[in-house]
Tab-separated table of C-alpha atoms and ligand atoms in Angstrom:
chain	number	residue	atom	x	y	z
I	8	MET	CA	19.994	-16.782	-5.572
I	9	ILE	CA	17.985	-17.973	-2.602
I	10	ARG	CA	18.642	-17.046	1.028
I	11	GLU	CA	16.779	-18.990	3.607
I	12	PHE	CA	16.033	-18.187	7.260
I	13	HIS	CA	14.356	-20.324	9.925
I	14	HIS	CA	12.419	-19.275	13.057
I	15	ILE	CA	13.192	-15.731	12.106
I	16	ASP	CA	12.151	-12.681	14.124
I	17	LEU	CA	10.015	-10.494	11.830
I	18	ARG	CA	10.377	-7.282	13.839
I	19	ASP	CA	12.608	-5.607	11.235
I	20	ARG	CA	10.550	-6.960	8.358
I	21	ASN	CA	7.165	-5.410	9.173
I	22	SER	CA	6.617	-1.681	9.510
I	23	PHE	CA	4.352	-2.194	12.539
I	24	GLY	CA	7.423	-3.549	14.264
I	25	VAL	CA	5.597	-6.450	15.919
I	26	ALA	CA	7.917	-9.177	17.152
I	27	GLN	CA	6.234	-12.225	15.656
I	28	ARG	CA	8.315	-15.075	14.182
I	29	ALA	CA	8.110	-17.033	10.942
I	30	GLU	CA	8.947	-20.704	10.658
I	31	ARG	CA	10.676	-20.110	7.314
I	32	LEU	CA	11.495	-17.040	5.230
I	33	VAL	CA	13.054	-17.205	1.793
I	34	GLU	CA	14.531	-14.281	-0.114
I	35	PHE	CA	14.449	-14.914	-3.867
I	36	GLU	CA	15.687	-13.080	-6.955
I	37	THR	CA	14.631	-14.860	-10.134
I	38	PRO	CA	11.766	-16.959	-11.487
I	39	ALA	CA	14.272	-19.845	-11.525
I	40	ASP	CA	14.625	-19.421	-7.758
I	41	LEU	CA	10.850	-19.762	-7.415
I	42	ARG	CA	10.788	-22.836	-9.632
I	43	GLU	CA	13.465	-24.401	-7.430
I	44	LEU	CA	11.559	-23.499	-4.279
I	45	PHE	CA	8.291	-24.986	-5.423
I	46	ALA	CA	9.914	-28.001	-7.139
I	47	ASP	CA	9.009	-30.324	-4.265
I	48	GLY	CA	5.405	-29.150	-4.083
I	49	ILE	CA	3.481	-26.188	-2.729
I	50	PRO	CA	3.828	-25.730	1.050
I	51	GLU	CA	0.556	-25.902	2.950
I	52	ARG	CA	0.970	-22.326	4.134
I	53	TRP	CA	2.916	-19.659	2.296
I	54	THR	CA	2.561	-16.026	1.348
I	55	VAL	CA	4.632	-13.158	0.020
I	56	LEU	CA	6.162	-10.801	2.552
I	57	SER	CA	7.371	-7.864	0.518
I	58	GLY	CA	8.353	-4.675	2.370
I	59	GLY	CA	5.965	-5.613	5.201
I	60	ASN	CA	4.349	-2.178	5.072
I	61	ASN	CA	0.758	-3.280	4.781
I	62	ILE	CA	0.683	-6.350	6.943
I	63	LEU	CA	-0.096	-7.122	10.560
I	64	PHE	CA	1.117	-10.393	12.020
I	65	THR	CA	-1.232	-11.264	14.862
I	66	ARG	CA	0.614	-14.518	15.656
I	67	ASP	CA	3.710	-16.413	14.629
I	68	TYR	CA	3.596	-17.515	10.999
I	69	ASP	CA	3.869	-21.292	10.696
I	70	GLY	CA	4.631	-21.427	7.009
I	71	MET	CA	6.912	-20.026	4.328
I	72	LEU	CA	7.264	-16.300	3.631
I	73	LEU	CA	8.681	-15.292	0.265
I	74	THR	CA	10.525	-11.991	-0.037
I	75	PRO	CA	11.558	-10.583	-3.426
I	76	VAL	CA	14.980	-8.934	-3.433
I	77	ALA	CA	15.703	-8.289	-7.150
I	78	ARG	CA	16.076	-4.528	-7.644
I	79	GLY	CA	16.550	-3.896	-11.355
I	80	ILE	CA	14.952	-0.913	-13.104
I	81	GLY	CA	15.183	-0.464	-16.867
I	82	ILE	CA	13.591	1.148	-19.898
I	83	VAL	CA	11.764	-1.354	-22.086
I	84	SER	CA	10.713	1.031	-24.866
I	85	ASP	CA	10.838	4.756	-25.563
I	86	ASP	CA	9.141	6.521	-28.471
I	87	GLY	CA	10.170	9.968	-27.266
I	88	GLU	CA	6.890	10.537	-25.434
I	89	ARG	CA	5.758	7.227	-24.013
I	90	VAL	CA	8.330	5.389	-21.985
I	91	ARG	CA	7.830	1.885	-20.674
I	92	VAL	CA	9.732	1.164	-17.482
I	93	ARG	CA	10.165	-2.267	-15.938
I	94	ALA	CA	10.923	-2.620	-12.245
I	95	GLU	CA	11.658	-5.869	-10.491
I	96	ALA	CA	9.533	-6.735	-7.485
I	97	GLY	CA	12.192	-5.923	-4.878
I	98	VAL	CA	12.706	-2.299	-5.971
I	99	GLU	CA	11.722	0.177	-3.271
I	100	TRP	CA	8.673	1.963	-4.667
I	101	ASP	CA	9.999	5.388	-3.756
I	102	ASP	CA	13.334	4.624	-5.482
I	103	LEU	CA	11.306	3.954	-8.615
I	104	VAL	CA	9.496	7.284	-8.233
I	105	GLU	CA	12.818	9.109	-7.759
I	106	TRP	CA	14.332	7.265	-10.755
I	107	SER	CA	11.382	8.373	-12.916
I	108	VAL	CA	11.411	11.977	-11.699
I	109	GLU	CA	15.163	12.212	-12.347
I	110	ARG	CA	14.587	11.161	-15.955
I	111	GLY	CA	11.686	13.557	-16.547
I	112	LEU	CA	9.083	10.794	-16.693
I	113	TRP	CA	5.556	11.698	-15.571
I	114	GLY	CA	2.971	9.425	-14.004
I	115	ILE	CA	3.886	8.291	-10.493
I	116	GLU	CA	5.216	11.490	-8.870
I	117	ASN	CA	2.086	11.878	-6.714
I	118	LEU	CA	2.895	8.463	-5.256
I	119	SER	CA	6.157	9.709	-3.757
I	120	LEU	CA	7.276	8.355	-0.397
I	121	ILE	CA	4.727	5.550	-0.210
I	122	PRO	CA	6.603	2.877	1.725
I	123	GLY	CA	6.835	-0.570	0.151
I	124	LYS	CA	8.201	-2.354	-2.872
I	125	ALA	CA	7.273	-2.205	-6.533
I	126	GLY	CA	5.997	-5.797	-6.574
I	127	ALA	CA	3.447	-4.996	-3.879
I	128	ALA	CA	2.158	-1.844	-5.591
I	129	PRO	CA	-0.377	-3.595	-7.843
I	130	VAL	CA	-1.704	-5.849	-5.071
I	131	GLN	CA	-3.549	-3.160	-3.196
I	132	ASN	CA	-3.261	-0.657	-6.035
I	133	ILE	CA	-1.446	1.867	-3.838
I	134	GLY	CA	-2.798	5.375	-4.163
I	135	ALA	CA	-2.398	8.917	-2.912
I	136	TYR	CA	-3.180	12.509	-3.910
I	137	GLY	CA	-5.515	11.647	-6.751
I	138	CYS	CA	-3.358	8.930	-8.366
I	139	GLU	CA	-3.203	5.171	-8.175
I	140	ALA	CA	-0.454	2.787	-9.253
I	141	GLY	CA	-3.001	1.104	-11.532
I	142	ASP	CA	-3.205	4.312	-13.607
I	143	SER	CA	0.418	3.796	-14.688
I	144	ILE	CA	0.939	0.034	-14.458
I	145	GLU	CA	0.630	-1.519	-17.882
I	146	ARG	CA	1.597	-5.105	-17.120
I	147	VAL	CA	2.427	-7.316	-14.200
I	148	GLU	CA	4.804	-10.269	-14.479
I	149	MET	CA	4.243	-13.200	-12.172
I	150	TYR	CA	5.185	-16.748	-11.410
I	151	CYS	CA	2.255	-19.149	-11.318
I	152	VAL	CA	2.745	-21.474	-8.383
I	153	GLU	CA	0.418	-24.198	-9.689
I	154	THR	CA	1.967	-24.555	-13.151
I	155	GLY	CA	5.490	-23.214	-12.645
I	156	ALA	CA	4.983	-20.913	-15.646
I	157	MET	CA	5.713	-17.200	-15.919
I	158	LEU	CA	2.649	-15.147	-16.860
I	159	THR	CA	2.153	-11.535	-17.868
I	160	LEU	CA	-1.135	-9.884	-17.025
I	161	ASP	CA	-2.252	-6.713	-18.800
I	162	ALA	CA	-3.652	-3.940	-16.590
I	163	ALA	CA	-7.110	-4.481	-18.075
I	164	HIS	CA	-7.132	-7.909	-16.416
I	165	CYS	CA	-5.707	-6.780	-13.074
I	166	GLY	CA	-9.100	-5.678	-11.727
I	167	PHE	CA	-7.715	-2.413	-10.363
I	168	GLY	CA	-10.107	-0.493	-8.119
I	169	TYR	CA	-9.821	1.558	-4.940
I	170	ARG	CA	-7.183	-0.436	-2.984
I	171	GLU	CA	-8.331	-3.457	-4.954
I	172	SER	CA	-6.984	-5.872	-7.536
I	173	VAL	CA	-7.294	-9.427	-8.745
I	174	PHE	CA	-4.181	-10.225	-6.672
I	175	LYS	CA	-6.235	-9.831	-3.489
I	176	HIS	CA	-8.937	-12.144	-4.801
I	177	SER	CA	-8.845	-14.782	-7.558
I	178	LEU	CA	-5.040	-14.813	-7.816
I	179	LYS	CA	-4.422	-14.676	-4.086
I	180	GLY	CA	-2.090	-17.483	-3.017
I	181	ARG	CA	-1.597	-18.597	-6.618
I	182	VAL	CA	1.028	-16.260	-8.036
I	183	VAL	CA	4.181	-14.440	-6.990
I	184	ILE	CA	4.673	-11.060	-8.642
I	185	THR	CA	8.193	-10.741	-10.034
I	186	ALA	CA	8.086	-7.393	-11.910
I	187	VAL	CA	5.831	-4.525	-12.957
I	188	GLU	CA	5.894	-2.552	-16.175
I	189	LEU	CA	4.784	1.075	-16.111
I	190	LEU	CA	3.799	3.399	-18.921
I	191	LEU	CA	5.204	6.863	-18.177
I	192	HIS	CA	5.165	10.067	-20.217
I	193	ARG	CA	7.585	12.836	-21.187
I	194	THR	CA	4.783	15.377	-21.699
I	195	PRO	CA	3.939	17.037	-18.374
I	196	ARG	CA	0.653	15.885	-16.873
I	197	PRO	CA	0.502	17.416	-13.402
I	198	LYS	CA	-2.309	16.249	-11.117
I	199	LEU	CA	-2.740	18.901	-8.453
I	200	GLY	CA	-6.421	18.555	-7.606
I	201	TYR	CA	-6.109	16.812	-4.244
I	202	GLY	CA	-6.107	18.693	-0.960
I	203	ASP	CA	-3.028	20.812	-0.331
I	204	VAL	CA	-0.988	19.612	-3.316
I	205	GLU	CA	-1.518	22.658	-5.543
I	206	ARG	CA	-0.701	25.126	-2.764
I	207	GLU	CA	2.465	23.252	-1.809
I	208	VAL	CA	3.533	23.018	-5.451
I	209	GLU	CA	2.933	26.727	-6.081
I	210	ALA	CA	4.935	27.557	-2.955
I	211	ARG	CA	7.860	25.731	-4.585
I	212	GLY	CA	7.591	27.699	-7.818
I	213	GLY	CA	5.196	25.722	-10.020
I	214	ALA	CA	4.291	22.318	-11.369
I	215	THR	CA	7.597	20.678	-12.243
I	216	LEU	CA	8.050	16.983	-11.575
I	217	ARG	CA	10.598	17.732	-8.856
I	218	ASN	CA	8.335	20.276	-7.150
I	219	ILE	CA	5.384	17.896	-7.154
I	220	ARG	CA	7.529	15.147	-5.676
I	221	GLU	CA	8.837	17.464	-2.977
I	222	ALA	CA	5.368	18.838	-2.203
I	223	VAL	CA	3.917	15.344	-1.800
I	224	CYS	CA	6.857	14.281	0.382
I	225	ALA	CA	6.370	17.349	2.584
I	226	ILE	CA	2.621	16.733	2.985
I	227	ARG	CA	3.169	13.080	3.820
I	228	ARG	CA	5.949	13.853	6.311
I	229	ALA	CA	3.724	16.376	8.054
I	230	LYS	CA	0.776	13.988	8.421
I	231	LEU	CA	2.026	10.442	8.462
I	232	PRO	CA	4.312	8.909	11.064
I	233	ASP	CA	7.664	7.537	9.893
I	234	PRO	CA	7.535	3.759	10.459
I	235	GLY	CA	11.248	3.894	11.285
I	236	VAL	CA	10.330	5.949	14.343
I	237	LEU	CA	6.792	4.839	15.226
I	238	GLY	CA	5.580	1.438	14.010
I	239	ASN	CA	2.575	1.695	11.668
I	240	ALA	CA	1.232	0.421	8.361
I	241	GLY	CA	-0.087	3.654	6.864
I	242	SER	CA	-3.874	3.794	6.642
I	243	PHE	CA	-5.082	0.911	8.759
I	244	PHE	CA	-8.623	1.150	7.354
I	245	LYS	CA	-10.039	1.745	3.898
I	246	ASN	CA	-12.246	4.729	3.287
I	247	PRO	CA	-15.798	3.343	3.256
I	248	VAL	CA	-17.829	3.628	0.075
I	249	VAL	CA	-21.529	3.938	0.878
I	250	GLY	CA	-24.821	4.323	-0.967
I	251	ALA	CA	-26.135	7.802	-1.787
I	252	ASP	CA	-28.942	7.397	0.813
I	253	THR	CA	-26.525	6.682	3.627
I	254	ALA	CA	-24.320	9.614	2.612
I	255	ALA	CA	-27.354	11.938	2.504
I	256	ARG	CA	-28.483	10.773	5.966
I	257	LEU	CA	-25.057	11.489	7.437
I	258	LEU	CA	-24.644	14.807	5.625
I	259	ALA	CA	-27.948	16.018	7.044
I	260	GLU	CA	-26.526	15.453	10.519
I	261	PHE	CA	-22.875	16.352	9.778
I	262	PRO	CA	-22.823	18.947	6.963
I	263	ASP	CA	-19.020	19.322	7.164
I	264	MET	CA	-18.362	15.604	6.576
I	265	PRO	CA	-15.811	15.072	3.755
I	266	HIS	CA	-17.285	13.030	0.900
I	267	TYR	CA	-16.181	12.232	-2.639
I	268	PRO	CA	-17.996	10.782	-5.640
I	269	ALA	CA	-17.291	7.075	-6.217
I	270	PRO	CA	-18.233	4.788	-9.127
I	271	GLU	CA	-21.893	3.800	-9.671
I	272	GLY	CA	-23.349	6.811	-7.882
I	273	ARG	CA	-21.845	5.767	-4.569
I	274	VAL	CA	-20.038	8.072	-2.153
I	275	LYS	CA	-16.617	7.636	-0.555
I	276	LEU	CA	-16.309	8.877	3.016
I	277	ALA	CA	-13.120	9.649	4.947
I	278	ALA	CA	-12.518	6.975	7.579
I	279	GLY	CA	-9.952	9.301	9.192
I	280	TRP	CA	-12.645	11.931	9.701
I	281	LEU	CA	-15.107	9.351	11.084
I	282	ILE	CA	-12.541	8.056	13.599
I	283	ASP	CA	-11.544	11.612	14.462
I	284	ARG	CA	-15.176	12.646	15.026
I	285	ALA	CA	-15.817	9.524	17.059
I	286	GLY	CA	-13.353	11.179	19.445
I	287	LEU	CA	-10.526	8.712	18.941
I	288	LYS	CA	-7.778	10.790	17.351
I	289	GLY	CA	-4.708	10.452	19.567
I	290	HIS	CA	-6.527	7.899	21.767
I	291	ARG	CA	-4.188	5.313	23.320
I	292	GLU	CA	-4.665	2.011	25.057
I	293	GLY	CA	-1.559	0.379	26.410
I	294	ARG	CA	1.045	0.145	23.669
I	295	VAL	CA	-1.293	0.962	20.737
I	296	GLY	CA	-2.811	4.249	19.646
I	297	VAL	CA	-4.592	6.267	16.973
I	298	HIS	CA	-2.059	8.647	15.412
I	299	GLU	CA	-2.353	12.250	16.567
I	300	ARG	CA	-2.219	13.853	13.119
I	301	GLN	CA	-4.023	11.280	10.958
I	302	ALA	CA	-6.693	9.170	12.632
I	303	LEU	CA	-6.630	6.561	9.870
I	304	VAL	CA	-3.239	5.372	11.065
I	305	LEU	CA	-2.824	3.088	14.068
I	306	VAL	CA	0.567	3.172	15.739
I	307	ASN	CA	2.673	0.798	17.791
I	308	LEU	CA	3.823	2.966	20.666
I	309	GLY	CA	6.587	0.492	21.446
I	310	GLY	CA	6.584	-3.270	21.910
I	311	ALA	CA	2.915	-3.896	21.039
I	312	THR	CA	2.028	-7.357	19.789
I	313	GLY	CA	-0.060	-7.919	16.670
I	314	GLY	CA	-2.818	-9.240	18.924
I	315	GLU	CA	-2.919	-5.960	20.847
I	316	VAL	CA	-3.093	-3.962	17.614
I	317	ILE	CA	-5.962	-5.973	16.182
I	318	ALA	CA	-7.920	-5.863	19.463
I	319	PHE	CA	-7.537	-2.069	19.474
I	320	ALA	CA	-8.546	-1.861	15.802
I	321	ARG	CA	-11.752	-3.776	16.530
I	322	LYS	CA	-12.621	-1.211	19.219
I	323	VAL	CA	-12.073	1.625	16.725
I	324	GLN	CA	-14.369	-0.114	14.232
I	325	GLU	CA	-17.023	-0.588	16.928
I	326	ALA	CA	-16.817	3.055	18.029
I	327	VAL	CA	-17.258	4.313	14.457
I	328	HIS	CA	-20.160	1.946	13.934
I	329	ALA	CA	-21.820	3.034	17.168
I	330	ARG	CA	-21.456	6.734	16.289
I	331	PHE	CA	-22.241	6.730	12.549
I	332	GLY	CA	-23.696	3.295	11.708
I	333	ILE	CA	-20.842	2.794	9.232
I	334	ALA	CA	-18.610	-0.279	9.012
I	335	ILE	CA	-14.979	0.454	8.207
I	336	ASP	CA	-12.874	-2.408	6.826
I	337	THR	CA	-9.185	-2.929	7.395
I	338	GLU	CA	-6.865	-1.995	4.573
I	339	VAL	CA	-3.961	-3.793	6.168
I	340	ASN	CA	-3.522	-7.478	5.435
I	341	ILE	CA	-4.133	-9.311	8.736
I	342	LEU	CA	-2.260	-12.591	9.178
A	409	EPU	N1	-9.509	13.833	8.286
A	409	EPU	C1	-9.871	14.271	9.543
A	409	EPU	N2	-9.178	13.770	10.605
A	409	EPU	C2	-8.154	12.895	10.468
A	409	EPU	C3	-7.788	12.460	9.179
A	409	EPU	C4	-8.488	12.938	8.100
A	409	EPU	O1	-10.782	15.058	9.700
A	409	EPU	O2	-7.577	12.487	11.489
A	409	EPU	C5	-10.205	14.397	7.118
A	409	EPU	C6	-9.292	15.344	6.349
A	409	EPU	O3	-9.336	16.649	6.859
A	409	EPU	C7	-9.849	15.257	4.946
A	409	EPU	C8	-10.335	13.814	4.855
A	409	EPU	O4	-10.515	13.362	6.204
A	409	EPU	O5	-10.938	16.093	4.786
A	409	EPU	C9	-9.354	12.915	4.106
A	409	EPU	O6	-8.098	12.917	4.745
A	409	EPU	P1	-6.703	12.792	3.926
A	409	EPU	O7	-6.676	13.729	2.783
A	409	EPU	O8	-5.613	12.854	4.923
A	409	EPU	O9	-6.772	11.380	3.259
A	409	EPU	P2	-7.338	9.992	3.731
A	409	EPU	O10	-8.586	9.697	2.994
A	409	EPU	O11	-7.417	9.930	5.213
A	409	EPU	C10	-6.156	8.651	1.844
A	409	EPU	C11	-5.326	7.410	1.711
A	409	EPU	C12	-3.866	7.691	2.092
A	409	EPU	C13	-3.350	8.784	1.174
A	409	EPU	C14	-4.241	10.029	1.320
A	409	EPU	C15	-3.862	11.112	0.348
A	409	EPU	C16	-6.816	5.552	2.078
A	409	EPU	C17	-7.222	4.444	2.998
A	409	EPU	N3	-5.860	6.348	2.526
A	409	EPU	O12	-6.180	9.004	3.231
A	409	EPU	O13	-3.140	6.511	1.841
A	409	EPU	O14	-2.012	9.117	1.479
A	409	EPU	O15	-5.620	9.673	1.048
A	409	EPU	O16	-4.259	10.734	-0.947
A	409	EPU	O17	-7.353	5.650	0.980
A	409	EPU	C18	-2.363	4.497	2.834
A	409	EPU	O18	-3.119	3.902	2.050
A	409	EPU	O19	-1.632	3.888	3.648
A	409	EPU	C19	-2.338	5.949	2.820
A	409	EPU	C20	-1.626	6.649	3.690
């Protein structure tokens, strides 16, 4: 079933809490709904607005926003060890994690408490604490806007990388994701290598699925602001991946700089550390600020417009560039 809204205030539909408006917003459930919607042609401007957790509206949106609301979760196959789980696009991601943990299914527990919906997970290949959604997603179901056909894409063709996928590039504006299928496991496969995870898990009595979920939730709650309280979109910037020469130059000057190996001999740096060391942690200008506990997160201190947030973000990028000679890109989708 379709529900349609016009000139709608988006404040409650984006985690930054900016009060921009959309000309038209349509909540849909099924592929048939999408077929009906696109029957009279493709609107000039449209995009998917899922949970609104990774988006910044810098102006009113003069097109159609599509929001998935179907929330089914089910087991597709189960051989006793490998369990395939299908979640419709409107399922809250963290509900899916809880559902899996409850049933003893391993794979996405490190991705606990990431805000957003299952259908958005493959787009930016959400990740945390050493895991990415793309490690567990086996297939993505989508509606092709140009042909009206339903397609299924195997993970191998999703182009998953660090906060990257084909949905941000060649398929952008061409498909609407309707469901994801995950491959989960009954055999324990704890991943405790990242930061404080192991310590927090041990403090809870060892590496059970439930303990890992609770440890990750506790770490996130301690560091990341709750969008229900303080508007934000999680990490505003991506961690920059630089050449080995650049990393060596910086490490000579800043020996304590966090750095991690990345594909092809490159090095991933921590944008949060760079912003922090540029002196901007907790810095505020008007109604926008850098979060006090995690400098990678920009926050709406109350009533900020998208324009104010993006202007502030540009200043953060400039300050990091001036201090370290490094460009940091936005992770958030800017509209
Ligand atoms: N750091 C600082 N100051 C800060 C923030 C970080 O010095 O203000 C340092 C930390 O001490 C650490 C390093 O930077 O040495 C990395 O920090 P952290 O472990 O907090 O992770 P991150 O790289 O800042 C990434 C993801 C998060 C994810 C965490 C945990 C990106 C863009 N962000 O943050 O994802 O939760 O790792 O895996 O990759 C998100 O995408 O919205 C998000 C929250």
